[in-house]
Amino acid sequence: MLLFTPGPTPVPESVRLAMATPTLHHRTPEFEAIFKETRELLFNLFHTDEVIMLASSGTGAMEAAVTNLCHNTLLSVNAGKFGERFGKIALACGLNNVEIKHEWHTPASVEEVVEAVKANPSVDAVAIQVSESAGGLRHPVEAIAAAVKAINPEIMIIADGITAVGVEPIDVSNLDCLIAGSQKALMLPPGLAILGLSTEAIEKIGEGKGYYLNLASEIKKQSQNTTAYTAATTVIIGLGAVLKEIDAKGGIEKLYANTALRAEATAKALEALGLHIYPNSPALSMSTIVDENAKEIRDLLKSDFGVNVAGGQDHLKGKIFRINQMGLIEPYEMVASVNAVELAMAKLGRRTFDGTASRVFNEIYFKTILGSK
Ligand SMILES: *Cc1c(COP(=O)(O)O)cnc(C)c1O
């Protein structure tokens, strides 16, 4: 079975083997050396002033970012389940929330965020997904961040990059917090979340807020290559291994280029079958198709063709399917997947199978790869 859900994603073999080594105690020079090395590799990935690893799922990092960086009103963008979550976190933690809400295919615009910031002077942080996984859309986060900072540089910008860090380069110059999670683009088992922080964010954090998710305690400890509480040792060992695996496979820039090309070739291959891309501004992390037979196609992919893709949630349940593009994915696996979509459509009587999907994918992907050699 090919795992093509946009999280969890397959864990490379070298990484699984690295995590099979005997468990280390977290307060030892051996683990501190591993922590230090992984931390240095993370700085190369995030390009932020500080990076913090938390033993939690991605949502823990979202909550840590909101409680430590927002002291009054959080402006959040809800164009899907994960954007909605930022607002829920703010309210659950006793903060105010102003929400910009969109259907799950529509990204936020710079203008409406600027307007909302101007209309709500108590907003001291803005939270938004880089890639909103609910509908597979890309928000113009960098442009929004620049516009908000131009109004008031003290407003903190929290960017959820859980399905973006490791997928595409992100300009962090106007971001105060960039979040990643182990089980999505970083190809690891669940259990580790990472926050990249700006110097301004560290200043605002001050003494920190909360207890377990108090970022001040973690900043203090992690700059000394240890953690405030028990580290997620095994996943951190895996993270070091995955970042080295990316290097061994040609480096992060090559991964970004291959991901962008694979996402484009997949979209064109599926469109050539008469299918429609759901989001108005697709993220590179996943290919999202809206279709009246989405459920049937997804079921057939799994039962007949050995490809596991994700469906939709809430009001999009049964209406969309999402094919993962995150991680070190072999192009032949994607060829097999788009071919399986064509086979499923043939089984449903929607078209005669003629190999269009794999031909279009191959033409775009491999012509570009050959051309760039
Ligand atoms: C998966 C995901 C999350 C939540 O992460 P958990 O690890 O499930 O807590 C947050 N944001 C985005 C964009 C995601 O895709």
mmCIF file of C-alpha atoms and ligand atoms in Angstrom:
data_model
loop_
_atom_site.group_PDB
_atom_site.id
_atom_site.type_symbol
_atom_site.label_atom_id
_atom_site.label_comp_id
_atom_site.label_asym_id
_atom_site.label_seq_id
_atom_site.Cartn_x
_atom_site.Cartn_y
_atom_site.Cartn_z
ATOM 1 C CA MET A 1 0.000 0.000 0.000
ATOM 2 C CA LEU A 2 1.386 3.434 -0.952
ATOM 3 C CA LEU A 3 0.776 5.942 1.851
ATOM 4 C CA PHE A 4 -0.231 9.172 0.114
ATOM 5 C CA THR A 5 -2.104 10.941 2.908
ATOM 6 C CA PRO A 6 -0.933 14.494 3.678
ATOM 7 C CA GLY A 7 0.166 13.403 7.149
ATOM 8 C CA PRO A 8 1.193 11.030 8.431
ATOM 9 C CA THR A 9 3.692 10.593 5.611
ATOM 10 C CA PRO A 10 6.033 7.599 5.044
ATOM 11 C CA VAL A 11 9.171 7.486 7.210
ATOM 12 C CA PRO A 12 12.332 6.750 5.156
ATOM 13 C CA GLU A 13 14.101 3.483 5.986
ATOM 14 C CA SER A 14 17.355 5.159 7.125
ATOM 15 C CA VAL A 15 15.303 7.178 9.599
ATOM 16 C CA ARG A 16 13.408 4.151 10.926
ATOM 17 C CA LEU A 17 16.725 2.379 11.442
ATOM 18 C CA ALA A 18 18.243 5.379 13.243
ATOM 19 C CA MET A 19 15.277 5.330 15.625
ATOM 20 C CA ALA A 20 15.753 1.610 16.294
ATOM 21 C CA THR A 21 18.935 2.239 18.307
ATOM 22 C CA PRO A 22 18.675 1.682 22.090
ATOM 23 C CA THR A 23 16.858 4.397 24.033
ATOM 24 C CA LEU A 24 19.175 7.049 25.491
ATOM 25 C CA HIS A 25 18.636 8.896 28.739
ATOM 26 C CA HIS A 26 17.875 12.524 27.884
ATOM 27 C CA ARG A 27 20.202 14.028 30.530
ATOM 28 C CA THR A 28 23.447 12.604 29.155
ATOM 29 C CA PRO A 29 26.338 14.041 27.135
ATOM 30 C CA GLU A 30 25.486 11.475 24.403
ATOM 31 C CA PHE A 31 21.977 12.822 23.929
ATOM 32 C CA GLU A 32 23.058 16.450 24.334
ATOM 33 C CA ALA A 33 25.470 15.969 21.437
ATOM 34 C CA ILE A 34 22.641 14.599 19.281
ATOM 35 C CA PHE A 35 20.374 17.453 20.377
ATOM 36 C CA LYS A 36 23.040 20.033 19.502
ATOM 37 C CA GLU A 37 23.643 18.581 16.054
ATOM 38 C CA THR A 38 19.910 18.357 15.283
ATOM 39 C CA ARG A 39 19.381 21.902 16.511
ATOM 40 C CA GLU A 40 22.093 23.148 14.144
ATOM 41 C CA LEU A 41 20.496 21.303 11.215
ATOM 42 C CA LEU A 42 17.145 22.878 12.166
ATOM 43 C CA PHE A 43 18.596 26.389 12.013
ATOM 44 C CA ASN A 44 19.545 25.667 8.384
ATOM 45 C CA LEU A 45 15.972 24.624 7.643
ATOM 46 C CA PHE A 46 14.134 27.414 9.491
ATOM 47 C CA HIS A 47 16.490 30.421 9.031
ATOM 48 C CA THR A 48 15.012 31.897 12.234
ATOM 49 C CA ASP A 49 16.898 33.400 15.206
ATOM 50 C CA GLU A 50 15.886 30.577 17.582
ATOM 51 C CA VAL A 51 14.423 27.073 17.228
ATOM 52 C CA ILE A 52 12.613 25.147 19.956
ATOM 53 C CA MET A 53 11.583 21.477 19.921
ATOM 54 C CA LEU A 54 8.552 20.418 21.963
ATOM 55 C CA ALA A 55 7.381 16.915 22.851
ATOM 56 C CA SER A 56 3.841 17.426 21.544
ATOM 57 C CA SER A 57 1.808 17.160 18.384
ATOM 58 C CA GLY A 58 1.624 20.219 16.147
ATOM 59 C CA THR A 59 -1.327 21.646 18.050
ATOM 60 C CA GLY A 60 0.851 21.945 21.180
ATOM 61 C CA ALA A 61 3.170 24.279 19.293
ATOM 62 C CA MET A 62 0.163 26.262 18.005
ATOM 63 C CA GLU A 63 -1.018 26.713 21.594
ATOM 64 C CA ALA A 64 2.484 27.607 22.837
ATOM 65 C CA ALA A 65 2.793 30.222 20.090
ATOM 66 C CA VAL A 66 -0.602 31.761 20.815
ATOM 67 C CA THR A 67 -0.279 31.883 24.615
ATOM 68 C CA ASN A 68 3.314 33.128 24.640
ATOM 69 C CA LEU A 69 3.088 35.619 21.765
ATOM 70 C CA CYS A 70 -0.436 36.981 22.108
ATOM 71 C CA HIS A 71 -1.365 38.856 25.279
ATOM 72 C CA ASN A 72 -4.599 40.496 24.157
ATOM 73 C CA THR A 73 -6.325 39.796 20.832
ATOM 74 C CA LEU A 74 -5.438 37.198 18.231
ATOM 75 C CA LEU A 75 -6.433 37.856 14.636
ATOM 76 C CA SER A 76 -6.747 34.462 12.963
ATOM 77 C CA VAL A 77 -7.614 33.341 9.465
ATOM 78 C CA ASN A 78 -10.103 30.492 9.298
ATOM 79 C CA ALA A 79 -10.111 28.984 5.817
ATOM 80 C CA GLY A 80 -10.124 25.427 7.127
ATOM 81 C CA LYS A 81 -9.934 23.271 10.235
ATOM 82 C CA PHE A 82 -6.433 24.324 11.244
ATOM 83 C CA GLY A 83 -7.061 28.056 10.919
ATOM 84 C CA GLU A 84 -10.252 27.586 12.931
ATOM 85 C CA ARG A 85 -8.124 25.876 15.608
ATOM 86 C CA PHE A 86 -6.051 29.040 16.204
ATOM 87 C CA GLY A 87 -9.246 30.920 17.135
ATOM 88 C CA LYS A 88 -10.403 28.107 19.403
ATOM 89 C CA ILE A 89 -7.023 28.058 21.172
ATOM 90 C CA ALA A 90 -7.158 31.831 21.769
ATOM 91 C CA LEU A 91 -10.649 31.624 23.294
ATOM 92 C CA ALA A 92 -9.818 28.545 25.373
ATOM 93 C CA CYS A 93 -6.802 30.381 26.795
ATOM 94 C CA GLY A 94 -8.751 33.486 27.777
ATOM 95 C CA LEU A 95 -7.609 35.695 24.898
ATOM 96 C CA ASN A 96 -9.803 37.682 22.508
ATOM 97 C CA ASN A 97 -10.203 36.500 18.956
ATOM 98 C CA VAL A 98 -11.033 38.287 15.730
ATOM 99 C CA GLU A 99 -11.529 35.873 12.875
ATOM 100 C CA ILE A 100 -11.448 36.252 9.116
ATOM 101 C CA LYS A 101 -13.474 33.369 7.721
ATOM 102 C CA HIS A 102 -13.452 31.902 4.213
ATOM 103 C CA GLU A 103 -14.680 28.836 2.387
ATOM 104 C CA TRP A 104 -11.884 26.254 2.418
ATOM 105 C CA HIS A 105 -10.741 26.970 -1.159
ATOM 106 C CA THR A 106 -10.252 30.716 -0.684
ATOM 107 C CA PRO A 107 -7.003 32.179 0.659
ATOM 108 C CA ALA A 108 -6.847 35.336 2.777
ATOM 109 C CA SER A 109 -6.022 38.563 0.976
ATOM 110 C CA VAL A 110 -3.450 41.076 2.181
ATOM 111 C CA GLU A 111 -6.093 43.832 2.038
ATOM 112 C CA GLU A 112 -8.613 42.160 4.334
ATOM 113 C CA VAL A 113 -5.960 41.347 6.937
ATOM 114 C CA VAL A 114 -4.703 44.949 6.836
ATOM 115 C CA GLU A 115 -8.291 46.170 7.224
ATOM 116 C CA ALA A 116 -8.946 43.864 10.186
ATOM 117 C CA VAL A 117 -5.720 44.972 11.906
ATOM 118 C CA LYS A 118 -6.649 48.631 11.445
ATOM 119 C CA ALA A 119 -10.218 48.057 12.652
ATOM 120 C CA ASN A 120 -9.098 46.173 15.789
ATOM 121 C CA PRO A 121 -6.332 48.106 17.565
ATOM 122 C CA SER A 122 -6.142 45.511 20.369
ATOM 123 C CA VAL A 123 -4.793 42.866 17.942
ATOM 124 C CA ASP A 124 -1.261 42.031 19.082
ATOM 125 C CA ALA A 125 -0.746 38.812 17.084
ATOM 126 C CA VAL A 126 -1.863 37.398 13.743
ATOM 127 C CA ALA A 127 -2.034 33.626 13.226
ATOM 128 C CA ILE A 128 -2.339 31.956 9.845
ATOM 129 C CA GLN A 129 -1.413 28.726 8.084
ATOM 130 C CA VAL A 130 1.220 28.818 5.352
ATOM 131 C CA SER A 131 -0.477 25.770 3.850
ATOM 132 C CA GLU A 132 -4.010 25.100 5.177
ATOM 133 C CA SER A 133 -4.274 21.332 4.974
ATOM 134 C CA ALA A 134 -8.074 21.151 5.206
ATOM 135 C CA GLY A 135 -8.504 22.209 1.574
ATOM 136 C CA GLY A 136 -4.873 22.185 0.429
ATOM 137 C CA LEU A 137 -4.569 25.925 -0.033
ATOM 138 C CA ARG A 138 -1.602 28.323 0.224
ATOM 139 C CA HIS A 139 -2.141 31.640 2.003
ATOM 140 C CA PRO A 140 0.051 34.603 0.927
ATOM 141 C CA VAL A 141 1.639 34.588 4.383
ATOM 142 C CA GLU A 142 4.846 36.429 3.525
ATOM 143 C CA ALA A 143 2.960 39.333 1.894
ATOM 144 C CA ILE A 144 0.440 39.477 4.749
ATOM 145 C CA ALA A 145 3.273 39.504 7.301
ATOM 146 C CA ALA A 146 5.067 42.344 5.501
ATOM 147 C CA ALA A 147 1.868 44.423 5.318
ATOM 148 C CA VAL A 148 1.025 43.901 9.005
ATOM 149 C CA LYS A 149 4.579 44.765 10.091
ATOM 150 C CA ALA A 150 4.363 47.967 8.011
ATOM 151 C CA ILE A 151 1.337 49.007 10.101
ATOM 152 C CA ASN A 152 2.762 47.956 13.465
ATOM 153 C CA PRO A 153 6.017 46.017 13.796
ATOM 154 C CA GLU A 154 5.072 44.966 17.341
ATOM 155 C CA ILE A 155 2.249 42.747 16.105
ATOM 156 C CA MET A 156 3.522 39.162 16.266
ATOM 157 C CA ILE A 157 3.104 37.019 13.156
ATOM 158 C CA ILE A 158 2.533 33.321 13.889
ATOM 159 C CA ALA A 159 2.761 31.110 10.811
ATOM 160 C CA ASP A 160 1.688 27.473 10.975
ATOM 161 C CA GLY A 161 4.064 25.772 8.557
ATOM 162 C CA ILE A 162 3.210 22.215 9.588
ATOM 163 C CA THR A 163 2.541 21.307 5.947
ATOM 164 C CA ALA A 164 4.972 23.877 4.503
ATOM 165 C CA VAL A 165 8.337 23.716 6.325
ATOM 166 C CA GLY A 166 10.369 21.239 4.272
ATOM 167 C CA VAL A 167 8.014 21.583 1.293
ATOM 168 C CA GLU A 168 8.962 24.988 -0.082
ATOM 169 C CA PRO A 169 11.248 27.876 0.881
ATOM 170 C CA ILE A 170 9.476 30.303 3.245
ATOM 171 C CA ASP A 171 10.668 33.894 3.600
ATOM 172 C CA VAL A 172 10.835 34.354 7.377
ATOM 173 C CA SER A 173 11.950 37.993 7.358
ATOM 174 C CA ASN A 174 8.596 39.230 8.711
ATOM 175 C CA LEU A 175 7.591 36.127 10.677
ATOM 176 C CA ASP A 176 7.955 35.896 14.458
ATOM 177 C CA CYS A 177 7.058 32.251 14.789
ATOM 178 C CA LEU A 178 7.123 29.438 12.249
ATOM 179 C CA ILE A 179 5.721 26.067 13.338
ATOM 180 C CA ALA A 180 6.515 22.578 12.026
ATOM 181 C CA GLY A 181 5.364 19.134 13.109
ATOM 182 C CA SER A 182 7.123 15.803 12.860
ATOM 183 C CA GLN A 183 4.506 13.663 11.081
ATOM 184 C CA LYS A 184 3.859 15.838 8.016
ATOM 185 C CA ALA A 185 6.566 17.334 5.818
ATOM 186 C CA LEU A 186 9.338 16.093 8.130
ATOM 187 C CA MET A 187 8.557 12.400 7.411
ATOM 188 C CA LEU A 188 8.677 11.284 11.060
ATOM 189 C CA PRO A 189 6.316 9.548 13.448
ATOM 190 C CA PRO A 190 4.035 11.914 15.415
ATOM 191 C CA GLY A 191 5.198 13.421 18.706
ATOM 192 C CA LEU A 192 7.520 16.348 17.999
ATOM 193 C CA ALA A 193 6.662 19.963 17.207
ATOM 194 C CA ILE A 194 9.156 22.687 16.333
ATOM 195 C CA LEU A 195 8.920 26.457 16.616
ATOM 196 C CA GLY A 196 11.245 28.865 14.831
ATOM 197 C CA LEU A 197 11.290 32.230 16.640
ATOM 198 C CA SER A 198 12.462 35.783 15.857
ATOM 199 C CA THR A 199 14.470 37.907 18.281
ATOM 200 C CA GLU A 200 11.389 40.128 18.647
ATOM 201 C CA ALA A 201 9.339 37.071 19.581
ATOM 202 C CA ILE A 202 11.872 36.125 22.263
ATOM 203 C CA GLU A 203 11.617 39.670 23.667
ATOM 204 C CA LYS A 204 7.835 39.503 23.785
ATOM 205 C CA ILE A 205 7.895 36.054 25.401
ATOM 206 C CA GLY A 206 9.844 37.537 28.318
ATOM 207 C CA GLU A 207 9.182 35.286 31.309
ATOM 208 C CA GLY A 208 6.802 33.204 29.206
ATOM 209 C CA LYS A 209 3.245 32.048 29.848
ATOM 210 C CA GLY A 210 1.856 28.755 31.157
ATOM 211 C CA TYR A 211 3.864 25.864 32.521
ATOM 212 C CA TYR A 212 4.595 22.958 30.161
ATOM 213 C CA LEU A 213 4.219 25.209 27.112
ATOM 214 C CA ASN A 214 6.171 28.093 28.647
ATOM 215 C CA LEU A 215 8.558 29.025 25.837
ATOM 216 C CA ALA A 216 10.869 31.045 28.100
ATOM 217 C CA SER A 217 11.857 27.889 30.009
ATOM 218 C CA GLU A 218 12.514 26.040 26.765
ATOM 219 C CA ILE A 219 14.519 28.867 25.175
ATOM 220 C CA LYS A 220 16.750 28.956 28.237
ATOM 221 C CA LYS A 221 17.312 25.177 28.295
ATOM 222 C CA GLN A 222 17.496 24.490 24.572
ATOM 223 C CA SER A 223 20.139 27.139 23.977
ATOM 224 C CA GLN A 224 22.193 24.886 26.294
ATOM 225 C CA ASN A 225 21.270 21.780 24.246
ATOM 226 C CA THR A 226 18.870 20.304 26.738
ATOM 227 C CA THR A 227 15.114 20.579 27.373
ATOM 228 C CA ALA A 228 13.009 21.753 30.318
ATOM 229 C CA TYR A 229 11.179 18.380 30.519
ATOM 230 C CA THR A 230 11.900 14.925 29.080
ATOM 231 C CA ALA A 231 12.842 15.326 25.425
ATOM 232 C CA ALA A 232 11.191 13.223 22.693
ATOM 233 C CA THR A 233 14.573 11.514 22.336
ATOM 234 C CA THR A 234 13.682 8.913 19.703
ATOM 235 C CA VAL A 235 11.867 11.352 17.410
ATOM 236 C CA ILE A 236 14.708 13.877 17.785
ATOM 237 C CA ILE A 237 17.174 11.164 16.725
ATOM 238 C CA GLY A 238 14.855 10.559 13.757
ATOM 239 C CA LEU A 239 14.748 14.274 12.967
ATOM 240 C CA GLY A 240 18.538 14.428 12.799
ATOM 241 C CA ALA A 241 18.497 11.392 10.518
ATOM 242 C CA VAL A 242 15.813 12.834 8.236
ATOM 243 C CA LEU A 243 17.654 16.144 7.838
ATOM 244 C CA LYS A 244 20.830 14.215 6.954
ATOM 245 C CA GLU A 245 18.854 12.032 4.531
ATOM 246 C CA ILE A 246 17.594 15.182 2.772
ATOM 247 C CA ASP A 247 21.211 16.325 2.432
ATOM 248 C CA ALA A 248 22.290 12.921 1.147
ATOM 249 C CA LYS A 249 19.527 13.056 -1.501
ATOM 250 C CA GLY A 250 20.875 16.303 -2.955
ATOM 251 C CA GLY A 251 19.931 18.885 -0.339
ATOM 252 C CA ILE A 252 16.903 20.917 0.649
ATOM 253 C CA GLU A 253 16.867 23.085 -2.498
ATOM 254 C CA LYS A 254 16.609 19.963 -4.626
ATOM 255 C CA LEU A 255 13.791 18.663 -2.426
ATOM 256 C CA TYR A 256 11.931 21.978 -2.862
ATOM 257 C CA ALA A 257 12.429 21.887 -6.646
ATOM 258 C CA ASN A 258 11.333 18.241 -6.955
ATOM 259 C CA THR A 259 8.262 18.861 -4.799
ATOM 260 C CA ALA A 260 7.174 21.870 -6.870
ATOM 261 C CA LEU A 261 7.676 19.962 -10.106
ATOM 262 C CA ARG A 262 5.892 16.845 -8.836
ATOM 263 C CA ALA A 263 2.942 18.911 -7.585
ATOM 264 C CA GLU A 264 2.665 20.656 -10.956
ATOM 265 C CA ALA A 265 2.908 17.400 -12.924
ATOM 266 C CA THR A 266 0.299 15.766 -10.662
ATOM 267 C CA ALA A 267 -2.136 18.672 -11.031
ATOM 268 C CA LYS A 268 -1.773 18.688 -14.826
ATOM 269 C CA ALA A 269 -2.140 14.900 -15.012
ATOM 270 C CA LEU A 270 -5.336 14.947 -12.961
ATOM 271 C CA GLU A 271 -6.738 17.919 -14.887
ATOM 272 C CA ALA A 272 -6.052 16.044 -18.117
ATOM 273 C CA LEU A 273 -8.499 13.411 -16.794
ATOM 274 C CA GLY A 274 -11.164 16.099 -16.495
ATOM 275 C CA LEU A 275 -10.747 16.496 -12.727
ATOM 276 C CA HIS A 276 -10.726 19.843 -10.933
ATOM 277 C CA ILE A 277 -8.260 21.244 -8.403
ATOM 278 C CA TYR A 278 -10.191 22.410 -5.318
ATOM 279 C CA PRO A 279 -8.285 25.409 -3.886
ATOM 280 C CA ASN A 280 -8.056 28.734 -5.719
ATOM 281 C CA SER A 281 -4.427 28.967 -4.661
ATOM 282 C CA PRO A 282 -3.080 25.414 -4.315
ATOM 283 C CA ALA A 283 -0.358 24.635 -1.789
ATOM 284 C CA LEU A 284 2.561 22.473 -2.923
ATOM 285 C CA SER A 285 2.058 20.130 0.049
ATOM 286 C CA MET A 286 -0.839 18.213 -1.474
ATOM 287 C CA SER A 287 -2.948 17.904 -4.622
ATOM 288 C CA THR A 288 -6.606 18.408 -3.715
ATOM 289 C CA ILE A 289 -9.360 17.369 -6.110
ATOM 290 C CA VAL A 290 -13.035 18.304 -5.762
ATOM 291 C CA ASP A 291 -15.330 15.766 -7.414
ATOM 292 C CA GLU A 292 -18.820 14.322 -7.066
ATOM 293 C CA ASN A 293 -17.247 10.834 -7.013
ATOM 294 C CA ALA A 294 -14.472 11.789 -4.567
ATOM 295 C CA LYS A 295 -15.497 9.110 -2.086
ATOM 296 C CA GLU A 296 -15.783 6.363 -4.735
ATOM 297 C CA ILE A 297 -12.439 7.294 -6.283
ATOM 298 C CA ARG A 298 -10.746 7.312 -2.880
ATOM 299 C CA ASP A 299 -12.277 3.962 -1.909
ATOM 300 C CA LEU A 300 -11.212 2.338 -5.207
ATOM 301 C CA LEU A 301 -7.687 3.748 -4.893
ATOM 302 C CA LYS A 302 -7.382 1.925 -1.599
ATOM 303 C CA SER A 303 -9.293 -1.302 -2.268
ATOM 304 C CA ASP A 304 -8.231 -2.001 -5.867
ATOM 305 C CA PHE A 305 -5.033 -0.084 -6.520
ATOM 306 C CA GLY A 306 -3.095 0.015 -3.242
ATOM 307 C CA VAL A 307 -2.973 3.799 -2.889
ATOM 308 C CA ASN A 308 -4.063 5.407 0.376
ATOM 309 C CA VAL A 309 -5.084 9.062 -0.077
ATOM 310 C CA ALA A 310 -6.996 11.353 2.304
ATOM 311 C CA GLY A 311 -10.575 12.516 1.962
ATOM 312 C CA GLY A 312 -12.143 15.734 3.235
ATOM 313 C CA GLN A 313 -13.396 16.635 6.705
ATOM 314 C CA ASP A 314 -16.591 18.268 7.951
ATOM 315 C CA HIS A 315 -18.655 19.736 5.081
ATOM 316 C CA LEU A 316 -16.081 18.505 2.547
ATOM 317 C CA LYS A 317 -16.383 14.873 3.663
ATOM 318 C CA GLY A 318 -16.871 12.759 0.522
ATOM 319 C CA LYS A 319 -16.423 15.834 -1.695
ATOM 320 C CA ILE A 320 -12.654 16.111 -2.028
ATOM 321 C CA PHE A 321 -9.628 13.843 -1.976
ATOM 322 C CA ARG A 322 -6.070 14.901 -1.160
ATOM 323 C CA ILE A 323 -2.852 13.327 -2.477
ATOM 324 C CA ASN A 324 0.269 14.034 -0.436
ATOM 325 C CA GLN A 325 3.279 15.778 -2.003
ATOM 326 C CA MET A 326 5.322 16.186 1.196
ATOM 327 C CA GLY A 327 8.628 14.455 1.742
ATOM 328 C CA LEU A 328 11.143 12.505 -0.307
ATOM 329 C CA ILE A 329 8.690 10.935 -2.746
ATOM 330 C CA GLU A 330 9.910 8.796 -5.618
ATOM 331 C CA PRO A 331 8.383 10.077 -8.879
ATOM 332 C CA TYR A 332 7.469 6.512 -9.968
ATOM 333 C CA GLU A 333 5.200 6.276 -6.923
ATOM 334 C CA MET A 334 3.362 9.385 -8.073
ATOM 335 C CA VAL A 335 3.128 7.993 -11.627
ATOM 336 C CA ALA A 336 1.477 4.904 -10.139
ATOM 337 C CA SER A 337 -0.888 7.083 -8.116
ATOM 338 C CA VAL A 338 -2.147 9.294 -10.945
ATOM 339 C CA ASN A 339 -2.465 6.157 -13.085
ATOM 340 C CA ALA A 340 -4.548 4.603 -10.306
ATOM 341 C CA VAL A 341 -6.849 7.637 -10.317
ATOM 342 C CA GLU A 342 -7.353 7.145 -14.064
ATOM 343 C CA LEU A 343 -8.075 3.423 -13.505
ATOM 344 C CA ALA A 344 -10.599 4.290 -10.786
ATOM 345 C CA MET A 345 -12.363 6.700 -13.138
ATOM 346 C CA ALA A 346 -12.468 3.992 -15.810
ATOM 347 C CA LYS A 347 -13.995 1.585 -13.267
ATOM 348 C CA LEU A 348 -16.634 4.192 -12.470
ATOM 349 C CA GLY A 349 -17.418 4.494 -16.199
ATOM 350 C CA ARG A 350 -16.244 8.098 -16.260
ATOM 351 C CA ARG A 351 -13.695 7.607 -19.065
ATOM 352 C CA THR A 352 -11.977 4.985 -21.211
ATOM 353 C CA PHE A 353 -8.558 4.134 -19.839
ATOM 354 C CA ASP A 354 -5.815 5.268 -22.234
ATOM 355 C CA GLY A 355 -2.887 6.088 -19.949
ATOM 356 C CA THR A 356 -3.380 9.866 -20.177
ATOM 357 C CA ALA A 357 -2.564 10.581 -16.520
ATOM 358 C CA SER A 358 0.798 8.826 -16.442
ATOM 359 C CA ARG A 359 1.737 10.190 -19.896
ATOM 360 C CA VAL A 360 1.034 13.797 -18.846
ATOM 361 C CA PHE A 361 2.857 13.322 -15.526
ATOM 362 C CA ASN A 362 5.862 11.742 -17.257
ATOM 363 C CA GLU A 363 6.010 14.433 -19.932
ATOM 364 C CA ILE A 364 6.045 17.290 -17.461
ATOM 365 C CA TYR A 365 8.158 15.715 -14.722
ATOM 366 C CA PHE A 366 10.827 13.831 -16.638
ATOM 367 C CA LYS A 367 11.204 16.312 -19.509
ATOM 368 C CA THR A 368 12.022 18.973 -16.935
ATOM 369 C CA ILE A 369 14.397 16.683 -15.031
ATOM 370 C CA LEU A 370 16.222 15.688 -18.259
ATOM 371 C CA GLY A 371 16.256 19.290 -19.485
ATOM 372 C CA SER A 372 17.906 20.555 -16.312
ATOM 373 C CA LYS A 373 20.755 18.013 -16.472
HETATM 374 C C1 LIG B 1 -1.777 18.448 10.962
HETATM 375 C C2 LIG B 1 -1.813 19.913 11.076
HETATM 376 C C3 LIG B 1 -1.896 20.571 12.331
HETATM 377 C C4 LIG B 1 -2.107 19.850 13.629
HETATM 378 O O1 LIG B 1 -1.144 19.023 13.966
HETATM 379 P P1 LIG B 1 -1.358 17.837 15.032
HETATM 380 O O2 LIG B 1 -0.008 17.233 14.976
HETATM 381 O O3 LIG B 1 -2.440 16.944 14.522
HETATM 382 O O4 LIG B 1 -1.683 18.445 16.334
HETATM 383 C C5 LIG B 1 -1.859 21.933 12.351
HETATM 384 N N1 LIG B 1 -1.778 22.659 11.225
HETATM 385 C C6 LIG B 1 -1.716 22.089 10.014
HETATM 386 C C7 LIG B 1 -1.631 22.959 8.806
HETATM 387 C C8 LIG B 1 -1.736 20.700 9.894
HETATM 388 O O5 LIG B 1 -1.694 20.131 8.690
#
